[in-house]
Structures are given as C-alpha cells and as structure tokens.
Amino acid sequence: MKSHAARFSRYALCAAQLCGACALLSNAAAAETADDEWRFRASVYGYFPDIGGSTRFPAPGGAEIDIEADDLVRNTELALMGSFEAQKGRWGAFTDIIYMDVGDSISEARSLAAGSVPLPPGLTANASLDVEAEVWTLAGNYRAFDTAAATADFFAGARLLSAKSELKWEFNTDFGPFAGPGRRGAGEAERDSWDGVVGVKGQLRFGSHGQWFIPYYADVGAGDSDLTWQAVTGLGYGTRSVDIFATWRDLDYDFGPGAKIADLDFSGPAIGAAFRW
C-alpha cells in the first residue's frame, strides 16, 4: 500500500512537472509568437529648425544661408514631415522624411544674406532668399537590447539630401560697379547628395508603468558629402497605442570648400505624435 502511495506521489509529481513544463513552453511559444509579429509605428511632427550654411551664388561675392525659426514659421510655403517604422522580432526598418520650402527677405540692408556680402558706403539692398530642401533617410535595424526599461537598435542605411537655394537682389541706387543693369539679379545653387549612414536609436523608459520615455537617435555618414551627422533627443509620454513627444534635432552637412553649397545645417525643436499598432 505504501509502495502504491509512493508510486502515485511520484506519478503526481511527474505529472505536475510535465504540466508546469507544458505551461512554460506554452508561455514561451506565445511570447515568441508575439515577438515574431510585425509591429508598426508612424509619426507625424512639426519641425522648426534654424537653417544655416554657406552657399556660393553667382552674385556679387558669396552668400550665407541664415533663416531663423520664427522666419521659417512665418514664411513656410510647404512643409511635410513624418516617419514610419516596422519591426519583427530582432529585425526592422524605418524611414524618415522632411520636406520644406521656406523663404526669408531683407529690406534696405547694408549687406546681402546675413552679412557675408558687405556693400559700399551709401548703398543698400533689398533681397530675398528661398530654400527648398528634402531630407530622406531609409535604413534597416537590428534590435540588440529590449527590456521594459530601454531599447537599443543599431542600424545602417542611406540618406538623400536634395537642396536648392535662390537669392534675388536689387540695389536701390547707382553706385560704382553696381550702376546700370547690374543693379538687380538672381543667383541659384543646387545640391543632391546620397550618403551612407550608420547609427543607434532607441528609448529609455521610466515612470510607474514606463509611460514616460526619452527617445534618442544618432547617426554619422559620408558619401557625396564629406561628412553628415544627425542627433535627436527629448521627452515623450506614451499610452497603449499613441506616443506624444517633444525633441531637439540637429542635422549637419559638410560638402567641402569647392562646392556651391559648402555646408548646410538644421537645428531646432520638433513636436509630434506617433501611432503604434
């Protein structure tokens, strides 16, 4: 009788262990299935950078691009900004695009385009500067770190910059070399650049349920440009399917001294929302 009880106890223990193992395997399979599902995140945001850089126009001297954020808001003709991410398990991909058509102008100025072309005494100028820029990033990523507190993705891809700037000027008096038909004119500079980029991105989460997060992004690359880099960080708040965020974004290009557009940079705040499903 005792041996039967002992045998029954062993069978019960084995059955319990088997059930526990099955439960663990079931949970692991469910987790693996969840990890293997496609997950998506789409963001729309407003980006209000200061635009700076040096450009060589076929005008009297060179010219310096310098459009402030408040001018950008007042004089924006068109701005489209957004990003899209897809993740399945450890692997994923993302794309980000910024398109801006902005302008600035000066009146009765003593120099052209932010002071880089000084004018002779007694001469002033009216001028307008228009900048059209498209920045498109496309990359694949590997999720190296993923916990409730943080994620880290390493990525590699490419970025396209297509920029065009146009300067129009008009002098208000005949003076020396500026007399006659040369009192007014226009200059234009264009640049298309493909660059390979590598970097890291992710989030640091905190709060009672991890609802607050610090997004971070950094990349560096080269190709048609001598050097390009980008950095983003800020603060966000997330619900089950929506993230609200405010960040600071710097994007810089260096094309070298011989290019018409020698360098170009964007620096300023971004505010937006991301939708997850």
CSV table of C-alpha atoms in Angstrom, one decimal, residues 136-258:
chain,number,residue,atom,x,y,z
A,136,TRP,CA,15.0,61.3,-46.8
A,137,THR,CA,16.5,58.6,-44.6
A,138,LEU,CA,16.0,54.9,-45.2
A,139,ALA,CA,17.7,52.2,-43.0
A,140,GLY,CA,17.4,48.6,-41.7
A,141,ASN,CA,18.0,48.0,-38.0
A,142,TYR,CA,18.9,45.2,-35.5
A,143,ARG,CA,17.4,45.3,-32.0
A,144,ALA,CA,20.3,44.5,-29.8
A,145,PHE,CA,18.7,45.4,-26.5
A,146,ASP,CA,15.0,45.2,-25.5
A,147,THR,CA,13.7,45.4,-21.9
A,148,ALA,CA,10.9,47.1,-20.1
A,149,ALA,CA,13.3,50.0,-19.3
A,150,ALA,CA,15.1,50.5,-22.6
A,151,THR,CA,15.6,49.6,-26.2
A,152,ALA,CA,18.6,49.9,-28.5
A,153,ASP,CA,18.6,49.4,-32.2
A,154,PHE,CA,21.8,49.5,-34.4
A,155,PHE,CA,21.1,50.5,-38.0
A,156,ALA,CA,22.7,51.1,-41.4
A,157,GLY,CA,21.2,52.8,-44.4
A,158,ALA,CA,21.3,55.8,-46.7
A,159,ARG,CA,20.2,59.4,-46.6
A,160,LEU,CA,19.3,61.7,-49.5
A,161,LEU,CA,19.6,65.5,-49.3
A,162,SER,CA,18.2,67.5,-52.2
A,163,ALA,CA,18.6,71.2,-51.6
A,164,LYS,CA,18.1,74.3,-53.7
A,165,SER,CA,18.6,77.9,-52.7
A,166,GLU,CA,17.9,81.0,-54.7
A,167,LEU,CA,19.0,84.6,-53.9
A,168,LYS,CA,17.4,87.6,-55.6
A,169,TRP,CA,18.8,91.1,-55.0
A,170,GLU,CA,18.1,94.7,-56.0
A,171,PHE,CA,20.3,97.7,-55.2
A,172,ASN,CA,18.5,101.0,-54.6
A,173,THR,CA,21.0,103.4,-56.2
A,174,ASP,CA,23.5,103.6,-59.0
A,175,PHE,CA,26.9,103.4,-57.4
A,176,GLY,CA,30.3,102.4,-59.0
A,177,PRO,CA,30.3,98.8,-60.2
A,178,PHE,CA,26.6,98.4,-59.1
A,179,ALA,CA,25.3,101.0,-61.6
A,180,GLY,CA,23.1,100.2,-64.6
A,181,PRO,CA,21.5,96.8,-65.4
A,182,GLY,CA,23.7,95.1,-62.7
A,183,ARG,CA,21.6,96.8,-60.0
A,184,ARG,CA,19.4,93.7,-59.9
A,185,GLY,CA,19.9,90.0,-60.4
A,186,ALA,CA,19.4,86.5,-59.1
A,187,GLY,CA,21.6,83.5,-58.2
A,188,GLU,CA,20.9,79.9,-57.7
A,189,ALA,CA,22.7,76.9,-56.2
A,190,GLU,CA,21.6,73.3,-56.0
A,191,ARG,CA,22.9,70.1,-54.3
A,192,ASP,CA,21.8,66.5,-54.4
A,193,SER,CA,23.7,64.2,-52.0
A,194,TRP,CA,23.5,60.4,-51.3
A,195,ASP,CA,25.3,59.3,-48.1
A,196,GLY,CA,25.6,56.0,-46.3
A,197,VAL,CA,24.8,56.3,-42.6
A,198,VAL,CA,25.2,54.1,-39.5
A,199,GLY,CA,23.9,54.8,-36.0
A,200,VAL,CA,21.9,53.8,-33.0
A,201,LYS,CA,18.4,54.7,-31.8
A,202,GLY,CA,16.0,53.7,-29.1
A,203,GLN,CA,14.2,54.7,-25.9
A,204,LEU,CA,14.9,55.0,-22.2
A,205,ARG,CA,11.6,54.4,-20.2
A,206,PHE,CA,10.6,55.4,-16.7
A,207,GLY,CA,7.5,56.1,-14.6
A,208,SER,CA,5.3,53.7,-12.7
A,209,HIS,CA,4.2,51.9,-15.9
A,210,GLY,CA,7.1,53.0,-18.2
A,211,GLN,CA,4.7,55.6,-19.7
A,212,TRP,CA,7.4,58.3,-19.9
A,213,PHE,CA,10.3,57.9,-22.2
A,214,ILE,CA,13.5,59.6,-23.5
A,215,PRO,CA,13.9,58.9,-27.3
A,216,TYR,CA,17.4,59.0,-28.7
A,217,TYR,CA,18.9,58.9,-32.1
A,218,ALA,CA,22.4,59.4,-33.5
A,219,ASP,CA,23.9,58.7,-36.9
A,220,VAL,CA,27.0,59.6,-38.9
A,221,GLY,CA,27.9,59.0,-42.5
A,222,ALA,CA,29.6,60.1,-45.7
A,223,GLY,CA,29.4,59.7,-49.5
A,224,ASP,CA,28.6,62.6,-51.8
A,225,SER,CA,29.2,64.8,-48.7
A,226,ASP,CA,32.5,64.9,-46.8
A,227,LEU,CA,30.6,64.3,-43.6
A,228,THR,CA,27.0,64.3,-42.4
A,229,TRP,CA,25.6,63.6,-38.9
A,230,GLN,CA,22.3,63.8,-37.0
A,231,ALA,CA,21.3,63.7,-33.4
A,232,VAL,CA,17.9,63.7,-31.7
A,233,THR,CA,16.8,63.5,-28.1
A,234,GLY,CA,13.9,64.8,-26.0
A,235,LEU,CA,11.0,63.6,-23.8
A,236,GLY,CA,7.8,61.7,-24.6
A,237,TYR,CA,4.7,60.2,-23.0
A,238,GLY,CA,3.1,57.1,-24.2
A,239,THR,CA,-0.3,55.3,-23.9
A,240,ARG,CA,-1.1,51.9,-25.2
A,241,SER,CA,-1.2,53.0,-28.9
A,242,VAL,CA,-0.1,56.7,-29.0
A,243,ASP,CA,3.1,58.5,-28.1
A,244,ILE,CA,3.3,62.3,-27.7
A,245,PHE,CA,6.9,63.7,-27.9
A,246,ALA,CA,9.0,66.9,-28.0
A,247,THR,CA,12.5,66.6,-29.2
A,248,TRP,CA,15.5,68.7,-30.3
A,249,ARG,CA,17.0,67.7,-33.7
A,250,ASP,CA,20.4,68.6,-35.2
A,251,LEU,CA,21.2,67.7,-38.8
A,252,ASP,CA,24.5,68.8,-40.3
A,253,TYR,CA,26.2,68.5,-43.7
A,254,ASP,CA,29.7,69.4,-44.8
A,255,PHE,CA,30.3,69.3,-48.6
A,256,GLY,CA,33.8,70.7,-48.7
A,257,PRO,CA,35.2,74.1,-49.8
A,258,GLY,CA,34.8,73.6,-53.5
